[in-house]
Amino acid sequence: IAALRNKAACRIQAFFRGMHGQYSALMKRQELERLQRFRNRKALDCQRAYRGFRGREIAEGLRFTRMREGKACVIIQRNWRMSRILPWRGIRMNKIAAFVFRREELELDERAAAVEERDRKRVEGAQHDSASDEEVEDVEDVWEEGWDDDEGVPFWYSPALNEKVYEKPPSKFQFHLELIGMNCKIFWPMEDTWFTAYIAAFNKTKRRHRINYPDGDHEWMNLEEEAERVMLEATDGTGWLMYNMYCPPSLAAQREKVKTLFEKRRKHFERLDTERFWVQVGWDDERKRMRWMNEKTAEI
């Protein structure tokens, strides 16, 4: 019995020393890593201070050099101009100034004419009735409905993608089609005013919506490109929202479903990441079960 007790005591001591050694090694490694990070931060601070000092010295030297060179250039230009000016310099300078001013006026007129021409072409393109153009059907957005006799459920088949699904796929233009019939406000920069209108149609080929105004005028706009000057009236009565902030109710449920699925996957990977740090450290004779230790938290 005494020998058995001594043997058990030796095993308990050996197990305790092993666990204590592992814990001490873990704490020392963490302490060394913390000390190394502290030294690295201080080294970076020293480097930052020295670089800032050297940069200020170089900048001050460059500033002084540029200032001295600028003064020298002014003196050289003044001497050269004085050597070139004729006695009737006043008349000559007036002629030069008049020529420069006239040239500037001509350039401004040319720029204004170019801006007006671009604006005219933009208005013509916006007012062009895209509904008169024939729409080209997107083959990847065409799904043929059928019936699966084996499963007893409907299915949808895409000839372009050669894909078969059992849930009706949403159209890639679903968001744009949801906007038809909604009230909107369009900002005109030249008028500096928001004009009320409503969305009447959508052209899939040109990716443009038809905007009808109360006075009978209309234009075709690419709302994604003009998002900064488009507001939409929310269907729930909360008021006006910018185009980039609006989400139709039909798409909100889909986005919420995707968000929920993403959250489940994130929690799943977090749990796997936590379980990865648990290792076996030995058998517990008293509790008759395996003992585990977390290498990350040192929890047993």
mmCIF file of N, CA, C and O in Angstrom, residues 119-158:
data_model
loop_
_atom_site.group_PDB
_atom_site.id
_atom_site.type_symbol
_atom_site.label_atom_id
_atom_site.label_comp_id
_atom_site.label_asym_id
_atom_site.label_seq_id
_atom_site.Cartn_x
_atom_site.Cartn_y
_atom_site.Cartn_z
ATOM 1 N N ASP A 119 -24.646 70.687 -73.745
ATOM 2 C CA ASP A 119 -25.916 70.643 -73.021
ATOM 3 C C ASP A 119 -27.079 70.370 -73.979
ATOM 4 O O ASP A 119 -28.020 69.646 -73.640
ATOM 5 N N ARG A 120 -27.025 70.958 -75.178
ATOM 6 C CA ARG A 120 -28.084 70.722 -76.157
ATOM 7 C C ARG A 120 -28.126 69.250 -76.573
ATOM 8 O O ARG A 120 -29.205 68.645 -76.655
ATOM 9 N N LYS A 121 -26.963 68.669 -76.817
ATOM 10 C CA LYS A 121 -26.924 67.262 -77.197
ATOM 11 C C LYS A 121 -27.417 66.371 -76.052
ATOM 12 O O LYS A 121 -28.093 65.358 -76.283
ATOM 13 N N ARG A 122 -27.082 66.753 -74.801
ATOM 14 C CA ARG A 122 -27.537 65.958 -73.661
ATOM 15 C C ARG A 122 -29.054 65.997 -73.533
ATOM 16 O O ARG A 122 -29.707 64.975 -73.300
ATOM 17 N N VAL A 123 -29.628 67.192 -73.723
ATOM 18 C CA VAL A 123 -31.084 67.326 -73.642
ATOM 19 C C VAL A 123 -31.763 66.554 -74.765
ATOM 20 O O VAL A 123 -32.779 65.883 -74.564
ATOM 21 N N GLU A 124 -31.200 66.623 -75.976
ATOM 22 C CA GLU A 124 -31.777 65.868 -77.095
ATOM 23 C C GLU A 124 -31.732 64.367 -76.825
ATOM 24 O O GLU A 124 -32.687 63.639 -77.112
ATOM 25 N N GLY A 125 -30.602 63.915 -76.269
ATOM 26 C CA GLY A 125 -30.508 62.490 -75.966
ATOM 27 C C GLY A 125 -31.454 62.066 -74.865
ATOM 28 O O GLY A 125 -32.027 60.970 -74.889
ATOM 29 N N ALA A 126 -31.655 62.952 -73.858
ATOM 30 C CA ALA A 126 -32.565 62.621 -72.759
ATOM 31 C C ALA A 126 -34.010 62.637 -73.208
ATOM 32 O O ALA A 126 -34.834 61.853 -72.730
ATOM 33 N N GLN A 127 -34.361 63.555 -74.138
ATOM 34 C CA GLN A 127 -35.735 63.661 -74.595
ATOM 35 C C GLN A 127 -36.076 62.679 -75.705
ATOM 36 O O GLN A 127 -37.237 62.572 -76.101
ATOM 37 N N HIS A 128 -35.086 61.977 -76.211
ATOM 38 C CA HIS A 128 -35.363 60.992 -77.253
ATOM 39 C C HIS A 128 -36.246 59.890 -76.697
ATOM 40 O O HIS A 128 -35.974 59.335 -75.633
ATOM 41 N N ASP A 129 -37.318 59.596 -77.357
ATOM 42 C CA ASP A 129 -38.288 58.621 -76.883
ATOM 43 C C ASP A 129 -37.738 57.222 -77.103
ATOM 44 O O ASP A 129 -37.856 56.644 -78.190
ATOM 45 N N SER A 130 -37.093 56.675 -76.065
ATOM 46 C CA SER A 130 -36.490 55.356 -76.196
ATOM 47 C C SER A 130 -37.522 54.267 -76.349
ATOM 48 O O SER A 130 -37.198 53.145 -76.733
ATOM 49 N N ALA A 131 -38.795 54.566 -76.010
ATOM 50 C CA ALA A 131 -39.818 53.531 -76.164
ATOM 51 C C ALA A 131 -40.022 53.177 -77.629
ATOM 52 O O ALA A 131 -40.528 52.101 -77.950
ATOM 53 N N SER A 132 -39.660 54.086 -78.540
ATOM 54 C CA SER A 132 -39.809 53.798 -79.966
ATOM 55 C C SER A 132 -38.729 52.850 -80.460
ATOM 56 O O SER A 132 -38.852 52.283 -81.535
ATOM 57 N N ASP A 133 -37.647 52.697 -79.683
ATOM 58 C CA ASP A 133 -36.589 51.768 -80.062
ATOM 59 C C ASP A 133 -36.973 50.357 -79.624
ATOM 60 O O ASP A 133 -37.555 50.152 -78.556
ATOM 61 N N GLU A 134 -36.605 49.401 -80.410
ATOM 62 C CA GLU A 134 -36.926 48.018 -80.090
ATOM 63 C C GLU A 134 -35.990 47.507 -79.008
ATOM 64 O O GLU A 134 -34.768 47.642 -79.096
ATOM 65 N N GLU A 135 -36.557 46.921 -77.958
ATOM 66 C CA GLU A 135 -35.760 46.385 -76.871
ATOM 67 C C GLU A 135 -35.193 45.026 -77.264
ATOM 68 O O GLU A 135 -35.886 44.191 -77.846
ATOM 69 N N VAL A 136 -33.924 44.817 -76.910
ATOM 70 C CA VAL A 136 -33.273 43.537 -77.161
ATOM 71 C C VAL A 136 -33.366 42.713 -75.890
ATOM 72 O O VAL A 136 -32.873 43.118 -74.836
ATOM 73 N N GLU A 137 -34.007 41.576 -75.970
ATOM 74 C CA GLU A 137 -34.222 40.746 -74.790
ATOM 75 C C GLU A 137 -32.898 40.148 -74.335
ATOM 76 O O GLU A 137 -32.103 39.640 -75.131
ATOM 77 N N ASP A 138 -32.636 40.232 -73.035
ATOM 78 C CA ASP A 138 -31.430 39.649 -72.444
ATOM 79 C C ASP A 138 -31.643 38.139 -72.313
ATOM 80 O O ASP A 138 -32.495 37.689 -71.544
ATOM 81 N N VAL A 139 -30.849 37.363 -73.068
ATOM 82 C CA VAL A 139 -31.089 35.920 -73.103
ATOM 83 C C VAL A 139 -30.833 35.280 -71.747
ATOM 84 O O VAL A 139 -31.432 34.254 -71.401
ATOM 85 N N GLU A 140 -29.925 35.862 -70.955
ATOM 86 C CA GLU A 140 -29.643 35.297 -69.639
ATOM 87 C C GLU A 140 -30.764 35.579 -68.649
ATOM 88 O O GLU A 140 -30.781 35.001 -67.563
ATOM 89 N N ASP A 141 -31.681 36.472 -68.998
ATOM 90 C CA ASP A 141 -32.787 36.814 -68.104
ATOM 91 C C ASP A 141 -34.083 36.123 -68.520
ATOM 92 O O ASP A 141 -35.144 36.415 -67.978
ATOM 93 N N VAL A 142 -33.991 35.215 -69.510
ATOM 94 C CA VAL A 142 -35.169 34.502 -70.001
ATOM 95 C C VAL A 142 -35.217 33.124 -69.349
ATOM 96 O O VAL A 142 -34.293 32.319 -69.495
ATOM 97 N N TRP A 143 -36.291 32.840 -68.610
ATOM 98 C CA TRP A 143 -36.495 31.550 -67.940
ATOM 99 C C TRP A 143 -37.844 30.971 -68.396
ATOM 100 O O TRP A 143 -38.860 31.644 -68.321
ATOM 101 N N GLU A 144 -37.800 29.745 -68.882
ATOM 102 C CA GLU A 144 -38.999 29.064 -69.355
ATOM 103 C C GLU A 144 -39.565 28.194 -68.232
ATOM 104 O O GLU A 144 -38.848 27.392 -67.633
ATOM 105 N N GLU A 145 -40.861 28.351 -67.976
ATOM 106 C CA GLU A 145 -41.503 27.598 -66.890
ATOM 107 C C GLU A 145 -41.961 26.234 -67.409
ATOM 108 O O GLU A 145 -42.467 26.116 -68.527
ATOM 109 N N GLY A 146 -41.781 25.220 -66.572
ATOM 110 C CA GLY A 146 -42.202 23.871 -66.920
ATOM 111 C C GLY A 146 -42.695 23.126 -65.690
ATOM 112 O O GLY A 146 -42.744 23.672 -64.578
ATOM 113 N N TRP A 147 -43.039 21.838 -65.887
ATOM 114 C CA TRP A 147 -43.555 21.021 -64.784
ATOM 115 C C TRP A 147 -42.767 19.727 -64.701
ATOM 116 O O TRP A 147 -42.566 19.027 -65.698
ATOM 117 N N ASP A 148 -42.275 19.437 -63.500
ATOM 118 C CA ASP A 148 -41.501 18.213 -63.264
ATOM 119 C C ASP A 148 -42.468 17.122 -62.798
ATOM 120 O O ASP A 148 -42.996 17.177 -61.678
ATOM 121 N N ASP A 149 -42.706 16.124 -63.654
ATOM 122 C CA ASP A 149 -43.653 15.058 -63.313
ATOM 123 C C ASP A 149 -43.123 14.170 -62.190
ATOM 124 O O ASP A 149 -43.896 13.654 -61.375
ATOM 125 N N ASP A 150 -41.802 13.974 -62.129
ATOM 126 C CA ASP A 150 -41.242 13.103 -61.086
ATOM 127 C C ASP A 150 -41.375 13.748 -59.706
ATOM 128 O O ASP A 150 -41.752 13.085 -58.731
ATOM 129 N N GLU A 151 -41.046 15.026 -59.607
ATOM 130 C CA GLU A 151 -41.109 15.712 -58.322
ATOM 131 C C GLU A 151 -42.501 16.269 -58.036
ATOM 132 O O GLU A 151 -42.849 16.540 -56.885
ATOM 133 N N GLY A 152 -43.259 16.513 -59.077
ATOM 134 C CA GLY A 152 -44.592 17.076 -58.885
ATOM 135 C C GLY A 152 -44.573 18.555 -58.529
ATOM 136 O O GLY A 152 -45.468 19.035 -57.823
ATOM 137 N N VAL A 153 -43.574 19.252 -59.003
ATOM 138 C CA VAL A 153 -43.455 20.690 -58.707
ATOM 139 C C VAL A 153 -43.050 21.401 -59.991
ATOM 140 O O VAL A 153 -42.468 20.797 -60.911
ATOM 141 N N PRO A 154 -43.324 22.720 -60.094
ATOM 142 C CA PRO A 154 -42.885 23.465 -61.281
ATOM 143 C C PRO A 154 -41.393 23.755 -61.219
ATOM 144 O O PRO A 154 -40.773 23.755 -60.149
ATOM 145 N N PHE A 155 -40.810 24.005 -62.403
ATOM 146 C CA PHE A 155 -39.398 24.370 -62.475
ATOM 147 C C PHE A 155 -39.235 25.426 -63.561
ATOM 148 O O PHE A 155 -40.130 25.675 -64.375
ATOM 149 N N TRP A 156 -38.063 26.067 -63.539
ATOM 150 C CA TRP A 156 -37.730 27.098 -64.519
ATOM 151 C C TRP A 156 -36.388 26.735 -65.144
ATOM 152 O O TRP A 156 -35.437 26.369 -64.444
ATOM 153 N N TYR A 157 -36.332 26.871 -66.491
ATOM 154 C CA TYR A 157 -35.139 26.468 -67.248
ATOM 155 C C TYR A 157 -34.653 27.645 -68.088
ATOM 156 O O TYR A 157 -35.451 28.349 -68.716
ATOM 157 N N SER A 158 -33.316 27.867 -68.059
ATOM 158 C CA SER A 158 -32.698 28.932 -68.846
ATOM 159 C C SER A 158 -31.934 28.315 -70.007
ATOM 160 O O SER A 158 -30.919 27.631 -69.788
#
